[in-house]
CSV table of C-alpha atoms in Angstrom, one decimal:
chain,number,residue,atom,x,y,z
L,637,MET,CA,-30.3,39.9,26.6
L,638,VAL,CA,-28.9,37.0,24.4
L,639,THR,CA,-29.3,33.8,26.3
L,640,ARG,CA,-26.6,31.2,25.0
L,641,PRO,CA,-27.8,27.6,24.7
L,642,LEU,CA,-26.2,25.1,27.7
L,643,PRO,CA,-23.2,23.0,26.7
L,644,ARG,CA,-24.0,19.7,25.8
L,645,HIS,CA,-23.1,17.1,28.2
L,646,VAL,CA,-20.9,14.4,26.5
L,647,VAL,CA,-20.7,11.4,29.0
L,648,PHE,CA,-17.7,8.5,28.3
L,649,VAL,CA,-18.4,5.3,29.9
L,650,VAL,CA,-15.7,3.5,30.1
L,651,CYS,CA,-14.8,-0.4,31.4
L,652,PRO,CA,-11.4,-1.7,32.6
L,653,GLY,CA,-9.3,-2.8,29.4
L,654,PHE,CA,-10.8,0.1,27.3
L,655,GLN,CA,-8.8,1.4,24.4
L,656,SER,CA,-7.3,5.0,25.3
L,657,LEU,CA,-7.4,6.2,21.7
L,658,ASP,CA,-11.1,5.6,21.6
L,659,LEU,CA,-11.7,8.0,24.6
L,660,THR,CA,-9.1,10.5,24.4
L,661,GLY,CA,-9.3,10.9,20.5
L,662,PRO,CA,-13.2,11.9,20.2
L,663,PHE,CA,-12.7,13.7,24.1
L,664,GLU,CA,-9.5,16.2,22.6
L,665,VAL,CA,-11.8,16.7,19.2
L,666,PHE,CA,-15.0,17.9,21.7
L,667,ALA,CA,-12.5,20.0,23.8
L,668,ALA,CA,-11.1,21.6,20.9
L,669,ALA,CA,-14.6,22.3,19.8
L,670,ASN,CA,-14.6,24.6,23.0
L,671,GLU,CA,-12.0,26.4,22.2
L,672,ALA,CA,-12.9,27.0,18.2
L,673,ALA,CA,-16.7,27.8,19.1
L,674,SER,CA,-17.8,31.1,20.3
L,675,SER,CA,-18.9,29.4,23.7
L,676,PRO,CA,-18.3,26.4,25.2
L,677,ALA,CA,-20.4,24.0,23.2
L,678,TYR,CA,-19.5,20.6,25.2
L,679,ARG,CA,-19.3,19.5,29.1
L,680,LEU,CA,-17.2,16.5,29.4
L,681,THR,CA,-17.5,14.0,31.5
L,682,VAL,CA,-15.8,10.3,31.9
L,683,VAL,CA,-17.6,7.8,34.3
L,684,SER,CA,-17.2,4.1,35.1
L,685,LEU,CA,-19.4,1.7,37.1
L,686,THR,CA,-17.1,1.9,40.0
L,687,GLY,CA,-15.8,5.4,39.7
L,688,GLY,CA,-12.0,6.2,40.5
L,689,PRO,CA,-9.0,5.4,38.2
L,690,ILE,CA,-9.6,2.8,35.4
L,691,ALA,CA,-6.9,1.1,33.5
L,692,SER,CA,-6.8,1.2,29.5
L,693,GLU,CA,-5.9,-2.0,28.0
L,694,SER,CA,-2.3,-0.1,27.5
L,695,GLY,CA,-2.3,0.4,31.1
L,696,LEU,CA,-2.9,4.2,30.9
L,697,ALA,CA,-5.2,5.1,33.9
L,698,ILE,CA,-8.2,7.6,33.6
L,699,GLY,CA,-9.7,9.3,36.3
L,700,THR,CA,-13.6,8.6,36.3
L,701,GLU,CA,-16.6,9.7,38.4
L,702,ARG,CA,-19.2,7.6,39.4
L,703,LEU,CA,-21.7,6.5,36.6
L,704,ASP,CA,-24.3,6.4,38.8
L,705,THR,CA,-24.1,10.0,39.9
L,706,VAL,CA,-24.7,11.0,36.1
L,707,LEU,CA,-27.1,8.3,36.0
L,708,HIS,CA,-29.8,9.2,39.1
L,709,THR,CA,-28.7,13.2,39.5
L,710,GLY,CA,-28.9,14.3,36.1
L,711,LEU,CA,-32.6,15.6,35.8
L,712,HIS,CA,-32.4,17.4,39.5
L,713,THR,CA,-29.1,19.1,38.6
L,714,GLY,CA,-29.2,20.0,35.1
L,715,SER,CA,-26.4,17.9,33.9
L,716,ASP,CA,-28.9,15.7,31.5
L,717,VAL,CA,-26.6,13.4,29.3
L,718,HIS,CA,-26.9,14.7,25.7
L,719,THR,CA,-24.4,12.7,23.8
L,720,LEU,CA,-23.3,8.9,25.6
L,721,VAL,CA,-20.0,7.9,23.8
L,722,ILE,CA,-19.3,4.3,24.4
L,723,PRO,CA,-15.3,3.2,23.9
L,724,GLY,CA,-14.0,0.1,23.0
L,725,GLY,CA,-11.1,-2.2,23.6
L,726,ASN,CA,-10.3,-5.6,24.8
L,727,GLY,CA,-11.8,-5.3,28.1
L,728,VAL,CA,-15.7,-4.9,26.3
L,729,ARG,CA,-15.3,-8.8,25.5
L,730,ALA,CA,-15.4,-9.1,29.5
L,731,ALA,CA,-17.9,-5.9,30.0
L,732,ILE,CA,-20.7,-7.6,27.9
L,733,GLY,CA,-21.3,-10.0,30.8
L,734,ASP,CA,-21.2,-7.2,33.3
L,735,GLU,CA,-24.9,-7.1,33.8
L,736,ALA,CA,-24.9,-3.9,36.4
L,737,LEU,CA,-23.0,-2.2,33.6
L,738,VAL,CA,-24.7,-3.3,30.7
L,739,ALA,CA,-27.9,-2.2,32.3
L,740,ALA,CA,-26.9,1.1,33.1
L,741,ILE,CA,-25.7,1.8,29.9
L,742,GLY,CA,-29.0,1.0,28.6
L,743,GLU,CA,-30.5,3.7,31.1
L,744,LEU,CA,-28.0,6.1,30.0
L,745,ALA,CA,-28.7,5.6,26.4
L,746,ALA,CA,-32.8,5.9,27.0
L,747,GLN,CA,-31.8,9.6,28.6
L,748,ALA,CA,-29.8,10.7,25.6
L,749,GLU,CA,-30.6,12.9,22.7
L,750,ARG,CA,-27.2,10.8,20.7
L,751,VAL,CA,-25.4,7.6,21.3
L,752,VAL,CA,-22.1,7.2,20.0
L,753,THR,CA,-20.3,4.0,19.8
L,754,VAL,CA,-16.1,4.0,18.9
L,755,CYS,CA,-14.6,0.5,17.6
L,756,THR,CA,-15.8,-2.7,19.7
L,757,GLY,CA,-18.0,0.0,21.9
L,758,ALA,CA,-20.5,-1.5,19.5
L,759,PHE,CA,-20.5,-4.6,21.4
L,760,LEU,CA,-21.8,-3.0,24.5
L,761,ALA,CA,-24.3,-0.6,22.9
L,762,ALA,CA,-25.9,-4.1,21.4
L,763,ALA,CA,-25.6,-5.9,24.7
L,764,ALA,CA,-27.7,-3.1,26.6
L,765,GLY,CA,-30.0,-3.4,23.1
L,766,VAL,CA,-29.5,0.2,21.9
L,767,ALA,CA,-28.5,-1.2,18.7
L,768,THR,CA,-31.3,-3.5,17.9
L,769,GLY,CA,-32.9,-3.2,14.1
L,770,ARG,CA,-29.9,-0.3,13.6
L,771,THR,CA,-26.9,-0.4,11.7
L,772,VAL,CA,-23.5,0.2,12.8
L,773,THR,CA,-19.9,-0.4,11.9
L,774,THR,CA,-16.9,-1.3,14.6
L,775,HIS,CA,-13.2,-2.1,13.8
L,776,TRP,CA,-12.9,-4.5,10.7
L,777,HIS,CA,-11.4,-7.1,12.5
L,778,ARG,CA,-14.6,-7.4,14.8
L,779,ALA,CA,-17.1,-6.9,12.7
L,780,GLU,CA,-18.0,-10.9,11.7
L,781,ALA,CA,-17.7,-11.3,15.5
L,782,LEU,CA,-20.2,-8.4,16.3
L,783,GLN,CA,-22.9,-9.9,13.7
L,784,ARG,CA,-22.7,-13.6,14.7
L,785,ARG,CA,-23.2,-12.7,18.6
L,786,PHE,CA,-25.8,-10.0,17.7
L,787,PRO,CA,-28.0,-11.1,14.5
L,788,ASP,CA,-30.6,-8.2,15.1
L,789,ILE,CA,-28.4,-5.6,13.8
L,790,ASN,CA,-27.0,-4.9,10.7
L,791,VAL,CA,-23.1,-4.8,10.7
L,792,ASP,CA,-21.4,-3.0,7.6
L,793,ALA,CA,-17.6,-3.5,8.1
L,794,ASP,CA,-16.6,-0.7,5.2
L,795,PRO,CA,-17.2,2.6,6.6
L,796,ILE,CA,-15.4,4.6,8.7
L,797,PHE,CA,-18.4,5.8,10.7
L,798,ILE,CA,-22.1,5.7,10.2
L,799,ARG,CA,-25.1,7.4,11.6
L,800,ASP,CA,-28.5,5.6,12.0
L,801,GLY,CA,-30.8,7.9,13.2
L,802,ASN,CA,-29.4,9.1,17.2
L,803,LEU,CA,-27.2,6.2,16.7
L,804,TRP,CA,-23.9,7.1,15.5
L,805,SER,CA,-20.9,4.3,15.3
L,806,SER,CA,-17.1,4.3,14.2
L,807,ALA,CA,-14.9,2.0,13.2
L,808,GLY,CA,-11.7,1.2,15.1
L,809,VAL,CA,-9.5,3.4,17.3
L,810,THR,CA,-8.2,6.6,15.5
L,811,ALA,CA,-11.9,6.6,13.2
L,812,GLY,CA,-13.3,8.0,16.5
L,813,ILE,CA,-11.8,11.2,16.0
L,814,ASP,CA,-13.3,10.8,12.4
L,815,LEU,CA,-16.5,10.5,13.8
L,816,ALA,CA,-16.5,13.2,16.5
L,817,LEU,CA,-15.3,15.8,13.8
L,818,ALA,CA,-18.2,14.9,11.9
L,819,ILE,CA,-20.5,15.3,15.1
L,820,VAL,CA,-18.8,18.7,15.5
L,821,GLU,CA,-19.8,19.4,12.0
L,822,HIS,CA,-23.3,18.7,12.6
L,823,ASP,CA,-23.7,20.7,15.7
L,824,LEU,CA,-21.6,23.2,15.1
L,825,GLY,CA,-20.9,23.8,11.5
L,826,GLY,CA,-18.1,22.8,8.7
L,827,ASP,CA,-16.1,25.9,9.6
L,828,VAL,CA,-15.4,24.9,13.3
L,829,ALA,CA,-14.9,21.1,12.4
L,830,GLN,CA,-12.2,22.0,9.6
L,831,THR,CA,-10.6,24.3,12.4
L,832,ILE,CA,-10.3,21.4,14.5
L,833,ALA,CA,-9.1,19.0,11.5
L,834,ARG,CA,-6.2,21.2,10.5
L,835,HIS,CA,-5.4,21.7,14.2
L,836,LEU,CA,-5.1,18.0,14.3
L,837,VAL,CA,-3.4,17.7,10.8
L,838,MET,CA,-5.8,15.4,9.6
L,839,PHE,CA,-8.8,15.1,6.9
L,840,LEU,CA,-12.2,16.3,7.9
L,841,ARG,CA,-13.3,13.4,5.7
L,842,ARG,CA,-11.2,10.4,5.4
L,843,PRO,CA,-11.1,9.5,1.9
L,844,GLY,CA,-12.3,5.8,1.2
L,845,GLY,CA,-13.3,3.2,3.9
L,846,GLN,CA,-11.8,0.6,6.6
L,847,SER,CA,-11.1,-2.0,3.5
L,848,GLN,CA,-7.6,-0.1,2.4
L,849,PHE,CA,-6.4,-0.4,6.3
L,850,ALA,CA,-7.9,-4.3,6.4
L,851,THR,CA,-5.5,-7.2,6.0
L,852,PRO,CA,-7.5,-9.7,3.3
L,853,ILE,CA,-10.2,-11.8,4.6
L,854,TRP,CA,-10.1,-14.8,2.0
L,855,SER,CA,-12.7,-17.1,1.4
L,856,GLU,CA,-12.9,-20.5,2.8
L,857,ARG,CA,-10.6,-23.4,1.1
L,858,ALA,CA,-12.9,-25.7,-1.0
L,859,GLU,CA,-13.1,-29.0,0.2
L,860,ALA,CA,-13.6,-30.7,-3.4
L,861,GLU,CA,-10.4,-31.2,-4.9
L,862,PRO,CA,-11.4,-29.4,-8.9
L,863,ILE,CA,-12.6,-26.4,-6.8
L,864,ARG,CA,-9.6,-26.2,-4.1
L,865,HIS,CA,-7.1,-26.5,-7.3
L,866,ALA,CA,-9.0,-24.0,-9.0
L,867,GLN,CA,-8.4,-21.4,-5.8
L,868,HIS,CA,-4.7,-22.6,-5.9
L,869,HIS,CA,-4.1,-21.7,-9.5
L,870,ILE,CA,-5.8,-18.3,-9.0
L,871,ASP,CA,-4.0,-17.5,-6.3
L,872,ALA,CA,-0.5,-18.4,-7.6
L,873,HIS,CA,-1.4,-16.5,-11.2
L,874,PRO,CA,-3.8,-14.0,-10.5
L,875,GLY,CA,-2.8,-12.5,-14.4
L,876,ASP,CA,-3.4,-15.6,-16.2
L,877,ASP,CA,-6.9,-15.5,-17.9
L,878,HIS,CA,-9.8,-16.6,-15.2
L,879,ARG,CA,-12.9,-16.4,-17.4
L,880,LEU,CA,-15.7,-18.9,-16.0
L,881,ASP,CA,-15.5,-21.2,-18.9
L,882,LEU,CA,-11.8,-21.7,-18.7
L,883,LEU,CA,-12.1,-22.5,-14.9
L,884,ALA,CA,-14.8,-24.7,-15.7
L,885,GLN,CA,-13.0,-26.5,-18.4
L,886,ARG,CA,-9.6,-26.7,-16.2
L,887,ALA,CA,-12.0,-28.2,-13.4
L,888,GLY,CA,-13.6,-30.7,-15.8
L,889,MET,CA,-17.2,-29.4,-15.2
L,890,SER,CA,-19.7,-27.4,-16.8
L,891,SER,CA,-19.3,-23.6,-16.4
L,892,ARG,CA,-22.9,-23.6,-14.5
L,893,HIS,CA,-22.0,-26.4,-12.4
L,894,PHE,CA,-18.6,-25.6,-11.5
L,895,ALA,CA,-19.8,-21.6,-10.7
L,896,ARG,CA,-22.5,-23.3,-8.5
L,897,CYS,CA,-19.9,-25.4,-6.9
L,898,PHE,CA,-17.4,-22.4,-6.5
L,899,THR,CA,-19.9,-20.4,-4.9
L,900,ALA,CA,-21.3,-22.9,-2.5
L,901,GLN,CA,-17.8,-24.0,-1.2
L,902,THR,CA,-16.2,-20.6,-1.2
L,903,GLY,CA,-18.9,-18.4,-0.2
L,904,VAL,CA,-18.3,-15.9,-3.0
L,905,PRO,CA,-18.7,-16.6,-7.0
L,906,PRO,CA,-15.5,-17.2,-9.0
L,907,GLY,CA,-15.9,-13.6,-10.6
L,908,LYS,CA,-15.6,-12.1,-7.6
L,909,TYR,CA,-13.2,-14.5,-5.9
L,910,VAL,CA,-10.4,-13.7,-9.0
L,911,THR,CA,-11.0,-9.5,-8.3
L,912,MET,CA,-10.1,-9.9,-4.8
L,913,VAL,CA,-7.1,-12.1,-5.8
L,914,ARG,CA,-5.8,-9.5,-8.3
L,915,VAL,CA,-6.7,-6.5,-6.0
L,916,GLU,CA,-4.8,-8.2,-3.2
L,917,ALA,CA,-1.5,-9.0,-5.8
L,918,ALA,CA,-2.1,-5.3,-7.0
L,919,ARG,CA,-2.0,-3.8,-3.5
L,920,ARG,CA,1.5,-5.9,-2.9
L,921,ALA,CA,2.8,-4.5,-5.8
L,922,LEU,CA,1.7,-0.7,-4.9
L,923,GLU,CA,3.2,-1.3,-1.5
L,924,THR,CA,6.6,-2.6,-2.6
L,925,THR,CA,7.7,-2.0,-6.2
L,926,ASP,CA,8.1,1.1,-8.3
L,927,ALA,CA,6.1,-0.4,-11.4
L,928,THR,CA,3.6,1.9,-13.0
L,929,ILE,CA,0.0,1.5,-12.4
L,930,ASP,CA,-0.3,0.1,-16.2
L,931,SER,CA,2.1,-2.4,-15.6
L,932,ILE,CA,0.6,-3.6,-12.2
L,933,ALA,CA,-2.7,-3.6,-14.0
L,934,MET,CA,-1.3,-6.1,-16.8
L,935,ARG,CA,0.4,-8.1,-14.5
L,936,CYS,CA,-2.4,-8.8,-12.2
L,937,GLY,CA,-4.8,-9.6,-14.7
L,938,PHE,CA,-6.7,-6.4,-14.8
L,939,GLY,CA,-5.7,-5.7,-18.4
L,940,THR,CA,-6.1,-2.0,-18.4
L,941,ALA,CA,-5.2,0.7,-15.8
L,942,GLU,CA,-9.2,2.0,-15.8
L,943,THR,CA,-10.4,-1.7,-14.9
L,944,MET,CA,-7.9,-1.9,-12.1
L,945,ARG,CA,-9.0,1.5,-10.8
L,946,ARG,CA,-12.8,0.5,-10.9
L,947,SER,CA,-11.8,-2.5,-9.0
L,948,PHE,CA,-9.9,-0.9,-6.4
L,949,HIS,CA,-13.1,1.7,-6.0
L,950,ARG,CA,-15.3,-1.2,-5.3
L,951,GLN,CA,-13.5,-3.3,-3.2
L,952,LEU,CA,-11.3,-0.6,-1.2
L,953,GLY,CA,-12.6,2.8,-1.9
L,954,VAL,CA,-9.7,4.4,-3.2
L,955,SER,CA,-7.6,5.0,-6.2
L,956,PRO,CA,-4.5,2.7,-6.8
L,957,ASP,CA,-2.5,5.9,-6.8
L,958,ASP,CA,-4.0,7.0,-3.5
L,959,TYR,CA,-3.6,3.3,-1.9
L,960,ARG,CA,0.1,3.6,-3.1
L,961,ASN,CA,0.6,7.1,-1.6
L,962,ARG,CA,-0.8,5.8,1.6
L,963,PHE,CA,0.8,2.6,2.2
L,964,ARG,CA,3.8,2.3,-0.2
L,965,LEU,CA,6.6,1.2,1.7
L,966,ALA,CA,10.0,3.5,1.9
L,967,PRO,CA,12.9,1.5,0.2
L,968,ALA,CA,15.7,0.4,2.1
L,969,SER,CA,18.2,2.6,0.7
L,970,ILE,CA,16.3,5.8,2.3
L,971,ARG,CA,18.3,6.7,5.5
L,972,THR,CA,17.6,9.5,7.8
L,973,ARG,CA,19.2,12.7,7.2
L,974,LYS,CA,22.4,13.7,9.7
L,975,ALA,CA,21.8,16.6,11.3
L,976,THR,CA,24.7,19.0,10.0
L,977,SER,CA,26.4,20.8,12.8
């Protein structure tokens, strides 16, 4: 007689004000895996510190079990935690100050074979000491704050998800689905994961990173007038010739001194700043115009379409064509077709 492996116990721990999709997205992936696999692969439990209904940041309430029932009875009931999932949300800001919750997460993480954070759930993992010395990702908008608050972890703001040992972390909201699919692929194989991805009408592996979705995070405005003036000129005229020697000449400085001052006052070298501005100008053109890739590349200062493609891949992780396909705004002339009777 063949003994089937016990389902992996996946425990989601939520706090008031959690992001509902951070929970329900991965939950639905694991639930779908139970249908797609030949036998139940996961047992799913949602817990909170108090138990009972817990309201998400949007007001949607989810029923939960008390966290301590899993924490204290798991070893005696055969329900040990295999995978601990920590969703994020606006409520995390208050939750990281809840000593009882943070301590409980630390205890659960110590029992679990795998710890998963979704979006700002990484803050709770870091507060519990789970992420110390590890590389994690989170929502691009909160990455800088996470790194500032927890300097003992390494935050990479671009990937959709990251695995560092037994710690898996994902970017914001829907990225939790990408991460859950990757876990299913790791546990059950690519065929099962691909079946679920197709059912959810999404990529098994989403192309590119978070940068393609992020709003530009610009460098600091320079304090010294010559450097600040150079920034304004680059911003207003991305297609101009912005070679270092010309920028320095306009500022009345030597190239070496200009580069040193620009980097010190803005946080990035002149060449990198020029590329950032040009990529942003090209992004806007791709979203809002029908201009060809070649003409946008010329207008934005890249010179050739190939140079623009390389810059896009380095900065956004996708090609200009793929970016346009995903983010182009529908023209105002498009109207919903009326139903015919």
